[in-house]
Tab-separated table of C-alpha atoms in Angstrom:
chain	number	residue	atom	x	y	z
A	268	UNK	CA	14.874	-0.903	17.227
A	269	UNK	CA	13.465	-4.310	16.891
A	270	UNK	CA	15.222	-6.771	14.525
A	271	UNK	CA	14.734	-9.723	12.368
A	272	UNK	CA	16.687	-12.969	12.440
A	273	UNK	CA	16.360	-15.412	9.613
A	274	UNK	CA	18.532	-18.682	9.024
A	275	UNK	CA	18.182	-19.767	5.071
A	276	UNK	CA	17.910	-22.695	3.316
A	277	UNK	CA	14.179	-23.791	5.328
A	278	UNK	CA	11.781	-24.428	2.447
A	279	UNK	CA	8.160	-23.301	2.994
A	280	UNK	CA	4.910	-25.253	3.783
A	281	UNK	CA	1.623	-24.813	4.787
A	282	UNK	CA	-1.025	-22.403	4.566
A	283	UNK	CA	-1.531	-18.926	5.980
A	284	UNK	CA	-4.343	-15.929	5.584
A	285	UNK	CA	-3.879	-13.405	4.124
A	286	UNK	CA	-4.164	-9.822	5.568
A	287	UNK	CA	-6.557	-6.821	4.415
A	288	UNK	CA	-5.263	-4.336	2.091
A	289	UNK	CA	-3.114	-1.390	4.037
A	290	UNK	CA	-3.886	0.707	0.828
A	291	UNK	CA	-7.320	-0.129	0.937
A	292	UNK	CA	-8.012	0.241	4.309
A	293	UNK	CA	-6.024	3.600	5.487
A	294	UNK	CA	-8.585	5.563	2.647
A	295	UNK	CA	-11.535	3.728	4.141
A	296	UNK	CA	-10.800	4.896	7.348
A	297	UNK	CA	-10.870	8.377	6.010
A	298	UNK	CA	-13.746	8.499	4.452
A	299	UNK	CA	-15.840	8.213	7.863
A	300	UNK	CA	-14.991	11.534	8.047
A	301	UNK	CA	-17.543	11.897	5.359
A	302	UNK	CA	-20.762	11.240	7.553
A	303	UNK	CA	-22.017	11.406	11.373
A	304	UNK	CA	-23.046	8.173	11.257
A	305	UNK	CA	-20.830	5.043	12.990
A	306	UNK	CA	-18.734	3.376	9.848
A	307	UNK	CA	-18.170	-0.347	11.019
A	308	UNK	CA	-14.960	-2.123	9.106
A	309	UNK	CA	-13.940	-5.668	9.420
A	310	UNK	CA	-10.331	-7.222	8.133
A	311	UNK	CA	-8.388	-4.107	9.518
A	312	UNK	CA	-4.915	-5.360	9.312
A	313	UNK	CA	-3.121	-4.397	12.758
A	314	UNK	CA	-0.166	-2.500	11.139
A	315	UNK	CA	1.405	0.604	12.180
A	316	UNK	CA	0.036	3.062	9.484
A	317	UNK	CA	-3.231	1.667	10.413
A	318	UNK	CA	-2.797	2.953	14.503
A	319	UNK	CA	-1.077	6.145	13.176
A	320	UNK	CA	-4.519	7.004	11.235
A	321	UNK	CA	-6.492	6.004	14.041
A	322	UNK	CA	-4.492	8.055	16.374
A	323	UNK	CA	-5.148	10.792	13.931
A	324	UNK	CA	-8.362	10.697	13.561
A	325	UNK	CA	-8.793	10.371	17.392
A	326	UNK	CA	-6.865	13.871	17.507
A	327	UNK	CA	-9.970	15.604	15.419
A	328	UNK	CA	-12.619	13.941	17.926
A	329	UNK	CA	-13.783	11.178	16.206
A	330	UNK	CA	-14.544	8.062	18.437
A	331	UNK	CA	-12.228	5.227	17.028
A	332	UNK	CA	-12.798	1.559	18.544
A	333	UNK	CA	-11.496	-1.877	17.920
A	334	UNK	CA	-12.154	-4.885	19.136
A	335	UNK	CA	-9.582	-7.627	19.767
A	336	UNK	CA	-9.800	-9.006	16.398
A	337	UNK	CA	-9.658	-7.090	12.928
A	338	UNK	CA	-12.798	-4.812	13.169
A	339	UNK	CA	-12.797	-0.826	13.758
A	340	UNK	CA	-15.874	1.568	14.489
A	341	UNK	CA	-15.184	4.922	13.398
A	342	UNK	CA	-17.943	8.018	14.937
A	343	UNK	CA	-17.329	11.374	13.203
A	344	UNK	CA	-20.222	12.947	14.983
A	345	UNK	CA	-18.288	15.406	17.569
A	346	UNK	CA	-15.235	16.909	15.189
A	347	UNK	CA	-13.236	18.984	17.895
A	348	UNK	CA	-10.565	19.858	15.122
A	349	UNK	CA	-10.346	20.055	11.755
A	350	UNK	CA	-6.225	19.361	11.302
A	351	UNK	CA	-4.048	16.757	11.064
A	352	UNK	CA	-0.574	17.727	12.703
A	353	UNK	CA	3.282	17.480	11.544
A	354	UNK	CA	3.533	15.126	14.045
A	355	UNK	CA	1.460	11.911	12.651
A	356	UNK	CA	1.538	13.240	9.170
A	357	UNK	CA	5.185	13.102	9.155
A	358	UNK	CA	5.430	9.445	9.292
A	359	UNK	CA	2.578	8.374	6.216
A	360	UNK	CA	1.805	10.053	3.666
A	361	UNK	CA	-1.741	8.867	3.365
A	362	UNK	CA	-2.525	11.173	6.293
A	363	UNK	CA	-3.208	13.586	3.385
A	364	UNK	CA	-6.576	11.857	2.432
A	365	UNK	CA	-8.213	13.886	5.447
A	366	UNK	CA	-8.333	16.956	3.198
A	367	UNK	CA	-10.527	16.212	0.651
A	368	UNK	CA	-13.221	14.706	3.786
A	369	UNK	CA	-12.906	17.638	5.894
A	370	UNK	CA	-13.322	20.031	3.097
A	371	UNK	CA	-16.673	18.437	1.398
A	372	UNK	CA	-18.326	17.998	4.869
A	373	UNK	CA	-17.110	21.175	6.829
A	374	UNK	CA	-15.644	23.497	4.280
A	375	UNK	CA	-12.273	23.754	5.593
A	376	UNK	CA	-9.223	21.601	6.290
A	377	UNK	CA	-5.432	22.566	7.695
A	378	UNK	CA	-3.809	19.237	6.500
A	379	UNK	CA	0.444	19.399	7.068
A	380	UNK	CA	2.274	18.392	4.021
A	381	UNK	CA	3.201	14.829	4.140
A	382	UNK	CA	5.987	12.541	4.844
A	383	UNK	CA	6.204	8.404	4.684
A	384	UNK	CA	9.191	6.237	2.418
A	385	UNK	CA	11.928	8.276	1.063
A	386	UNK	CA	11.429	6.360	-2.404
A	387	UNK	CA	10.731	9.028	-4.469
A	388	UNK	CA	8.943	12.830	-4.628
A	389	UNK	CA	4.970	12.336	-4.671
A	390	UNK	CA	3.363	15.382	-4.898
A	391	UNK	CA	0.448	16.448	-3.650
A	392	UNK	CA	0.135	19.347	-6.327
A	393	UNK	CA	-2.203	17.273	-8.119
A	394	UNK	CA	-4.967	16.465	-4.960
A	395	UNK	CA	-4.549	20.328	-4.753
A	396	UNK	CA	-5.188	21.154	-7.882
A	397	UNK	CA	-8.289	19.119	-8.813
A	398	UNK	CA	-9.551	20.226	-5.073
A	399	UNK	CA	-9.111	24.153	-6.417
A	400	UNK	CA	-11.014	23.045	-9.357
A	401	UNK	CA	-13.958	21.477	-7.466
A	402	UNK	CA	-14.137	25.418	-5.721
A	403	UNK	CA	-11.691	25.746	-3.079
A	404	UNK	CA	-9.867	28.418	-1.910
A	405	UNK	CA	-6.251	26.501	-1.257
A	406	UNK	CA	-2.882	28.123	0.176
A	407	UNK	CA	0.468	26.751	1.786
A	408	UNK	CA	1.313	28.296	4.950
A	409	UNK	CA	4.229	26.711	6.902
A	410	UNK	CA	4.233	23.911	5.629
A	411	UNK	CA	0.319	23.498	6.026
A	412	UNK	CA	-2.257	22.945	3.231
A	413	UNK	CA	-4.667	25.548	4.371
A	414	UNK	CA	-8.350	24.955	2.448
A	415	UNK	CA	-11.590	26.648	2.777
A	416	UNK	CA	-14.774	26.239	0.607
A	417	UNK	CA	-18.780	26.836	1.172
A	418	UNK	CA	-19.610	24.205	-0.634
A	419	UNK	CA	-17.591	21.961	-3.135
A	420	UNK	CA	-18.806	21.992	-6.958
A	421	UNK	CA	-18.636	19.845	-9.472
A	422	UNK	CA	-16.008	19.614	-12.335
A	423	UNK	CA	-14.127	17.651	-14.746
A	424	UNK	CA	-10.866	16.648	-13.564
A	425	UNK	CA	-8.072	15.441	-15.471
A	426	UNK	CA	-4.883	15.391	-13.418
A	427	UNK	CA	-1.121	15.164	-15.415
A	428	UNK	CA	-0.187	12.022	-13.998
A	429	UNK	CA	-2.442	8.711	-13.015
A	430	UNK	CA	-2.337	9.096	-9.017
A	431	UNK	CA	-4.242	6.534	-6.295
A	432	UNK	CA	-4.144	8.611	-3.522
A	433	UNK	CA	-5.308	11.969	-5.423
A	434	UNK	CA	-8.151	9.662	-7.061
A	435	UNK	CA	-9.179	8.980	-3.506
A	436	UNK	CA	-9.020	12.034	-2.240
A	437	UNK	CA	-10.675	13.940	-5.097
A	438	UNK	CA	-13.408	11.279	-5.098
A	439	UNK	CA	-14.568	11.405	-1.763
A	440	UNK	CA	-14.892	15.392	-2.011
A	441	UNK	CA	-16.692	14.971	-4.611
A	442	UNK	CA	-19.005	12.812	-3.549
A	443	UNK	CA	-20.546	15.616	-1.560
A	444	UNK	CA	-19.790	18.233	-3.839
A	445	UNK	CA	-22.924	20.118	-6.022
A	446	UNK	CA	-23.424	19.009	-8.887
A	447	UNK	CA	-21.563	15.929	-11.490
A	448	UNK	CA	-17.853	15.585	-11.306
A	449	UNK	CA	-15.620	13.668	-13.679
A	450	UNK	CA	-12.328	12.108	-12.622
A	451	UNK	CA	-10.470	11.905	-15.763
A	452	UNK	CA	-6.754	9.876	-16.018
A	453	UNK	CA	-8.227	8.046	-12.597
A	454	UNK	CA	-6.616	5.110	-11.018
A	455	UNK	CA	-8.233	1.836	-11.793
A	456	UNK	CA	-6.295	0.096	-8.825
A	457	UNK	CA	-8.513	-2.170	-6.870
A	458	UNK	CA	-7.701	-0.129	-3.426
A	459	UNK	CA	-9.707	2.758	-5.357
A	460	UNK	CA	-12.205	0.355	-6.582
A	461	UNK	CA	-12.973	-0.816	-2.832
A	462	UNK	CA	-12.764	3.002	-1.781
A	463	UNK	CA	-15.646	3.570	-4.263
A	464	UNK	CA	-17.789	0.481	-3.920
A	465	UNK	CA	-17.573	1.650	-0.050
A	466	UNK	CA	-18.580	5.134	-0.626
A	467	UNK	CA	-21.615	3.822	-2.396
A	468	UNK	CA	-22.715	1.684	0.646
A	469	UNK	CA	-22.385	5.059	2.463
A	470	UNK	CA	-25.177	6.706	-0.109
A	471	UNK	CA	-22.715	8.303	-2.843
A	472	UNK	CA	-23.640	8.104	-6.796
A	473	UNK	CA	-20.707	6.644	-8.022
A	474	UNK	CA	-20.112	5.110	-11.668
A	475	UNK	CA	-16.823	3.945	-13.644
A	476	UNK	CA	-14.498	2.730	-10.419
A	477	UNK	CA	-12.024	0.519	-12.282
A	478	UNK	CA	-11.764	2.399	-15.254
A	479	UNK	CA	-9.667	5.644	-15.901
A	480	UNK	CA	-13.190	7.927	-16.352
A	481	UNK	CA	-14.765	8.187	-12.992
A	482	UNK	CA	-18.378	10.007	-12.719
A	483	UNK	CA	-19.743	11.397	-9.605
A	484	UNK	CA	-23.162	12.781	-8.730
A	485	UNK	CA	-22.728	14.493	-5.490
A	486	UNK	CA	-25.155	13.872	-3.029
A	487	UNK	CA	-26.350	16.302	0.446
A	488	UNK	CA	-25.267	13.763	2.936
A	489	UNK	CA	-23.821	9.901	3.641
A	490	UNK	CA	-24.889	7.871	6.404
A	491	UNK	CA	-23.046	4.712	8.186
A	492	UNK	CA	-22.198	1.493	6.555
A	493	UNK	CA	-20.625	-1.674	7.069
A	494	UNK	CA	-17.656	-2.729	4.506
A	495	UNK	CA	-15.404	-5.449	5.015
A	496	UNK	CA	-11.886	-4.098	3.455
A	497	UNK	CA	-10.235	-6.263	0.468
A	498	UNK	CA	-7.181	-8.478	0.863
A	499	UNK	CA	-3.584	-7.168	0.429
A	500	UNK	CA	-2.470	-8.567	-2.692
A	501	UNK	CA	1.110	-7.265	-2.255
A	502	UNK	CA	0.972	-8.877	1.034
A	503	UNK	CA	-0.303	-12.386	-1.196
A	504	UNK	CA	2.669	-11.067	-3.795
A	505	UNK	CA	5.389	-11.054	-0.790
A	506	UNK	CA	4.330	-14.412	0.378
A	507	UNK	CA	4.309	-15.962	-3.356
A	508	UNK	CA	7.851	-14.339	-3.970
A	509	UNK	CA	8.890	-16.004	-1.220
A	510	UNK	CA	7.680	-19.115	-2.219
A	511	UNK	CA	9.474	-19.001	-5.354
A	512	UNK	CA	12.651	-17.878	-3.716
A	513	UNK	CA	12.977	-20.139	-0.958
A	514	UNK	CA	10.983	-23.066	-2.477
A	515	UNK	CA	8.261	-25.332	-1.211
A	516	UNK	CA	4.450	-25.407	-1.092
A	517	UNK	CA	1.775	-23.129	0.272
A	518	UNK	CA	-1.532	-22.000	0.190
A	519	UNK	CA	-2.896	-18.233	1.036
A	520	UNK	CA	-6.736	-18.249	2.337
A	521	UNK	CA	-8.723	-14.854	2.315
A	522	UNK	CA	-6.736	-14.040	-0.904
A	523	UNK	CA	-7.885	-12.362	-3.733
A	524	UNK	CA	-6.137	-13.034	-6.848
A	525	UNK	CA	-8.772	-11.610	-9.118
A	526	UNK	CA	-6.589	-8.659	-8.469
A	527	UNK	CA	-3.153	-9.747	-8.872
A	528	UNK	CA	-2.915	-10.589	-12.760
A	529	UNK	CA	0.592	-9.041	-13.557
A	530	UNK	CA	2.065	-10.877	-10.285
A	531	UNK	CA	0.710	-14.174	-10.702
A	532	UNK	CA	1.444	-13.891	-14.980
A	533	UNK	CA	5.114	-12.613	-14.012
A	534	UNK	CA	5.974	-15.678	-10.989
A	535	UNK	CA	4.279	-18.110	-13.484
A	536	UNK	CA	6.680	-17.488	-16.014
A	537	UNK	CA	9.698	-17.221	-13.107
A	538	UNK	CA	8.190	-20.833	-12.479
A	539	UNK	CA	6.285	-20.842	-9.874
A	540	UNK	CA	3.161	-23.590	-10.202
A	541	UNK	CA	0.232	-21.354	-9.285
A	542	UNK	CA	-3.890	-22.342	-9.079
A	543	UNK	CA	-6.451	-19.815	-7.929
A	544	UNK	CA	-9.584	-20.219	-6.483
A	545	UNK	CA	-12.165	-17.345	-5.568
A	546	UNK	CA	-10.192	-16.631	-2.605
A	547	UNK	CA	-7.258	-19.003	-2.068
A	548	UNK	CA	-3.631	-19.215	-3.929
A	549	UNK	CA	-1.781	-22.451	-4.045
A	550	UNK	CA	1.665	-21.927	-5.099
A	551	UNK	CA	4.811	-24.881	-5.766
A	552	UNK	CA	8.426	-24.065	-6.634
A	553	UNK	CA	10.623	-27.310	-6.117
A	554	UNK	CA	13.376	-25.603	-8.861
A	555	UNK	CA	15.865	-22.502	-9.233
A	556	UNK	CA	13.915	-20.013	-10.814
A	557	UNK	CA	13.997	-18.382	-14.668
A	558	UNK	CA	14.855	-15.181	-14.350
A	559	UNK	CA	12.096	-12.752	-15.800
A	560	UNK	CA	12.126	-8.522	-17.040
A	561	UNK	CA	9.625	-7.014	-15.992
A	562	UNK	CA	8.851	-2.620	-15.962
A	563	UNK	CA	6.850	-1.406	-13.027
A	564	UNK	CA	3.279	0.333	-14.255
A	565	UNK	CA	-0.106	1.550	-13.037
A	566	UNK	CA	-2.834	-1.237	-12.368
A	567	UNK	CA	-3.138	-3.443	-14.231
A	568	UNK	CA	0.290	-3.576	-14.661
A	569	UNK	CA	3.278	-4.048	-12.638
A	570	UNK	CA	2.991	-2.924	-9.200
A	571	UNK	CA	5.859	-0.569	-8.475
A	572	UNK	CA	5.215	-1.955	-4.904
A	573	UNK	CA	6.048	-5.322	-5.483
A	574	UNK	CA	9.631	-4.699	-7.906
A	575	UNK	CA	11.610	-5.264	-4.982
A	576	UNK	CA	10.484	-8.976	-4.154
A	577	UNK	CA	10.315	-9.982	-7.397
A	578	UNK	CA	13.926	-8.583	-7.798
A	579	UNK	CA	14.883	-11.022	-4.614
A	580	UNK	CA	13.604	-13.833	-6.409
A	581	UNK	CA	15.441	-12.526	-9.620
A	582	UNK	CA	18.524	-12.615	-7.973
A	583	UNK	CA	19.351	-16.434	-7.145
A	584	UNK	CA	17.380	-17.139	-10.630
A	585	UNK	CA	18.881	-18.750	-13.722
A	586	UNK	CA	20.001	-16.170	-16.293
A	587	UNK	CA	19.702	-12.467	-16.104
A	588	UNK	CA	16.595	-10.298	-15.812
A	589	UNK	CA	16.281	-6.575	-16.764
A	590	UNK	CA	13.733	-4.362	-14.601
A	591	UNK	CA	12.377	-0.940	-14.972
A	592	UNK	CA	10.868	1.000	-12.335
A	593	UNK	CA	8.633	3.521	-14.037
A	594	UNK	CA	6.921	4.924	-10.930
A	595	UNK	CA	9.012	6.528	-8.666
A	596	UNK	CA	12.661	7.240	-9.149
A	597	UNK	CA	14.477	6.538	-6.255
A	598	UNK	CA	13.217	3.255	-5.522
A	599	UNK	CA	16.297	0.542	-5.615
A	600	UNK	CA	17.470	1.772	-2.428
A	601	UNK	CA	17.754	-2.365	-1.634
A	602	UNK	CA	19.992	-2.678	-4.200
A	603	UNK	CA	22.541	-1.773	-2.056
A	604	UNK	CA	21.546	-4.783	0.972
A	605	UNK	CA	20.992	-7.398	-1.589
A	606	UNK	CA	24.523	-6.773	-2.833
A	607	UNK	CA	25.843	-6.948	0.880
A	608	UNK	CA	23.767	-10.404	0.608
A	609	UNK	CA	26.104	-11.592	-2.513
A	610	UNK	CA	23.437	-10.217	-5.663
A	611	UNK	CA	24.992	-9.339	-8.878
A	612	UNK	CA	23.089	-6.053	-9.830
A	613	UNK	CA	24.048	-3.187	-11.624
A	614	UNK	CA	21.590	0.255	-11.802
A	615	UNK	CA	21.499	2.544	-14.688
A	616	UNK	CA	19.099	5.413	-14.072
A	617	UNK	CA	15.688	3.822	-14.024
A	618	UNK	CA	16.680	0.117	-14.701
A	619	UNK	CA	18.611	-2.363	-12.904
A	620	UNK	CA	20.043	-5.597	-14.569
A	621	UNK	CA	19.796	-8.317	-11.978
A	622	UNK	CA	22.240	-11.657	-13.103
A	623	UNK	CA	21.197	-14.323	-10.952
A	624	UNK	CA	23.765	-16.152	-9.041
A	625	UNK	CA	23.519	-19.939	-7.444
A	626	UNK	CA	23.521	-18.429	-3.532
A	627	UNK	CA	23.346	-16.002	-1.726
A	628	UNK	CA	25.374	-15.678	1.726
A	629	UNK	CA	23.774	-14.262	4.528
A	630	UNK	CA	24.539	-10.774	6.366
A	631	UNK	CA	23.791	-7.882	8.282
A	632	UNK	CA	21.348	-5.711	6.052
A	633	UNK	CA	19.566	-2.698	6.763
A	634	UNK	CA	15.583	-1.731	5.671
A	635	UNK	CA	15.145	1.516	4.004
A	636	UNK	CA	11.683	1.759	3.460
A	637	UNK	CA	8.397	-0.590	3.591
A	638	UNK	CA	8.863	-3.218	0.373
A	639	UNK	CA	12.171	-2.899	0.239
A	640	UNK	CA	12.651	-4.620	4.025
A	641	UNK	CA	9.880	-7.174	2.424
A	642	UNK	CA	12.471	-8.180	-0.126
A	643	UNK	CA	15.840	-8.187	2.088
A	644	UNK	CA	13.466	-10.625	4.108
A	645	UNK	CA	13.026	-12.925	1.548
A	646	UNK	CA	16.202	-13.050	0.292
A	647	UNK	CA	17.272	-14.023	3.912
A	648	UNK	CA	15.218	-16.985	3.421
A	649	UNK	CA	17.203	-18.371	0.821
A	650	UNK	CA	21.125	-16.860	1.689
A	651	UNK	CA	23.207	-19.442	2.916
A	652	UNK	CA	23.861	-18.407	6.826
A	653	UNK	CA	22.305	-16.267	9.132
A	654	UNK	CA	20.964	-12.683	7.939
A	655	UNK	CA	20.147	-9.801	10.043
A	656	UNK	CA	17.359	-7.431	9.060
A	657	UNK	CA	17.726	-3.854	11.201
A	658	UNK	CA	15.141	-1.309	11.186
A	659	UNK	CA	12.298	-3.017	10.575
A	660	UNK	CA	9.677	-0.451	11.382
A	661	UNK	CA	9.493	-0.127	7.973
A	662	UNK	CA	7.926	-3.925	7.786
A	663	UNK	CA	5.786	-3.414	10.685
A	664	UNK	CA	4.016	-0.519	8.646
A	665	UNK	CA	2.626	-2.650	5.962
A	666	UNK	CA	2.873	-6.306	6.975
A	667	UNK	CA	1.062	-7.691	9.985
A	668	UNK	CA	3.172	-10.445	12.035
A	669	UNK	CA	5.232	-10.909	8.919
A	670	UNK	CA	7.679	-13.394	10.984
A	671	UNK	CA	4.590	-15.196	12.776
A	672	UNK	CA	3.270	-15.996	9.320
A	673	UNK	CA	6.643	-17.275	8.331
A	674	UNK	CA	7.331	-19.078	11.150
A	675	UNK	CA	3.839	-20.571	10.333
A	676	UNK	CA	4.938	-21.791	7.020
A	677	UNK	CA	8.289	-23.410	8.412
A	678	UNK	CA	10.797	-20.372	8.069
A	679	UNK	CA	13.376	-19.973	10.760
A	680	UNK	CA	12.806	-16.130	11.376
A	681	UNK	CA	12.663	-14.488	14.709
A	682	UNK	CA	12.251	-11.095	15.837
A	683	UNK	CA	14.910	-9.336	18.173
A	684	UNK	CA	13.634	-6.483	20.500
A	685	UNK	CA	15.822	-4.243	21.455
């Protein structure tokens, strides 16, 4: 398995772009299961998640293409099956936003149940459930979700818990369902906001994306569209944590930091000298850090995706920070690395209390799932030493040429294939 390399103590400068949205950009690709028509998408990040879903949908018979730069064609005119296997499903968990898609438009699905990070249980009990309220007939068969359904009818939805990927998934069945469906408790993350405003292009009746009350007119058919895909703003959040880890000055094009409130608020007040502009970040840090508490929440909070770079940061800061992960409950797993890295860091249940210490020293350290090998990176970039990231699949599934874009910005990383 390939390998990272960093040497610390290199601070960054220079500017960089920043990649599309993963999150964004693996429901998009779903939803051109939704119509015959061609679907044409531009600022694809090349990540691994991204090819797995391609590969998927290539197994059902749609026609995936992409050229040599960030754009993808999807064709979902010749379906040759209507299942997505153990096989691909096992490795991302967002392979289960082909069931509510195959369901509206063909009126059955055999989707396996999913896999992805170990950070945590994520049921899919609620996509289920508001899918068996919109009509269908849903079992689990060995391991399969098994759905069937005429035609999909409106309903009002309110599901226990707020959930992105079931708010996808429920939305784009019911966007050719009969009749007016209401998403109540609905994400208002900006993935499911670009998801929507997509959907829309494609001929849906959508109102209330952003907001936790989503209303849907269902409509006979969608047609083709062309949709460029947001930017990644934990991708922007890595790169800023970085910044205000390892020091120095840089500047993120194709950003968008309308949607990154709670990161930029939370690195201002770590220290971090930050201006926006529509689409571009500049970001300073030529001091040791405050520490700052922070508890993970649904947009617009605290992304539970970015808690473990901001806890890299927290650890070389001044004083000691307290930090809450809300979301999912097994997701400190790098606590373990950063100690091996010289962090002071205790864990009680849900909340870690991170005491910042002066340096870190660098070591052999291990990736356990996608942000976590984000942060063990950038605390490399500021441990004394050499540090030695293994398994960093994890990385390659939500962070395109993570090393090429530090390199870029005058870190001393380099990848080791093995």
């Amino acid at each position: 398995m390939d390998k990272l390399r960093i040497t610390g103590g290199s601070q960054l400068k220079g500017e960089i772009s920043v990649s599309g949205a993963k999150n964004a950009a693996l429901p998009i690709l779903c939803a051109g299961l939704l119509t015959a028509d061609t679907l044409t998408l531009t600022n694809v990040p090349r990540l691994n998640d991204i090819s797995t879903t391609l590969k998927l949908l290539g197994q059902m018979g749609v026609r995936c293409e992409r050229d040599e730069g960030n754009t993808v064609s999807i064709t979902a005119n010749q379906l040759t099956a209507l299942e997505a296997p153990y096989e691909l499903v096992k490795t991302m968990r967002a392979s289960i936003l082909v069931l509510g898609p195959l369901l509206a438009r063909f009126g059955e699905a055999r989707v396996s149940l999913p896999g992805g990070c170990a950070i945590g249980q994520r049921p899919v009990d609620q996509h289920i459930r508001g899918l068996a309220a919109l009509g269908a007939d849903i079992r689990i068969e060995h391991g399969f979700v098994i759905a069937k359904a005429k035609r999909l009818q409106g309903a009002v939805i309110r599901t226990d818990m707020v959930t992105v990927t079931g708010t996808e998934n429920l939305m784009m069945a019911a966007v050719l369902a009969e009749g007016q469906t209401v998403l109540e408790n609905a994400a208002r993350e900006p993935e499911v906001v670009d998801l929507a405003e997509l959907l829309i292009k494609m001929g849906a009746r959508i109102k209330g994306h952003g907001t936790d009350r989503i209303v849907i007119d269902g409509v006979q058919a969608l047609h083709g569209a062309t949709h460029r895909v947001i930017a990644d703003r934990i991708e922007a959040g890595s790169f800023l944590c970085a910044v205000g880890t390892a020091g120095g000055d840089i500047t993120l094009r194709d950003a968008a930091p309308q949607t990154m409130g709670a990161t930029l608020s939370k690195l201002t007040e770590a220290g971090l000298s930050i201006t926006c502009g529509d689409d571009w970040i500049q970001a300073s840090m030529h001091k040791r850090p405050r520490a700052v508490d922070f508890r993970t929440q649904e947009y617009p909070g605290f992304a539970t995706d970015m808690q473990a770079q901001l806890m890299a940061l927290n650890t070389i800061a001044e004083g000691t920070s307290v930090i809450v992960e809300t979301i999912f409950e097994n997701r400190y797993m790098h606590v373990q690395e950063l100690l091996r890295l010289g962090a002071n860091i205790d864990i009680d249940g849900h909340t870690a209390v991170v005491r910042g210490v002066q340096k870190l020293s660098g070591a052999t350290v291990m990736a356990t799932d996608l942000r976590a090998s984000a942060s063990l990176v950038i605390a490399g970039l500021a441990a004394e030493g050499e540090t030695l990231v293994e398994r960093i699949y994890h990385l390659d599934r939500g962070y395109e040429r993570m090393e090429h874009k530090l390199r870029a910005l005058g870190a001393n990383i380099v990848r080791i294939s093995s």
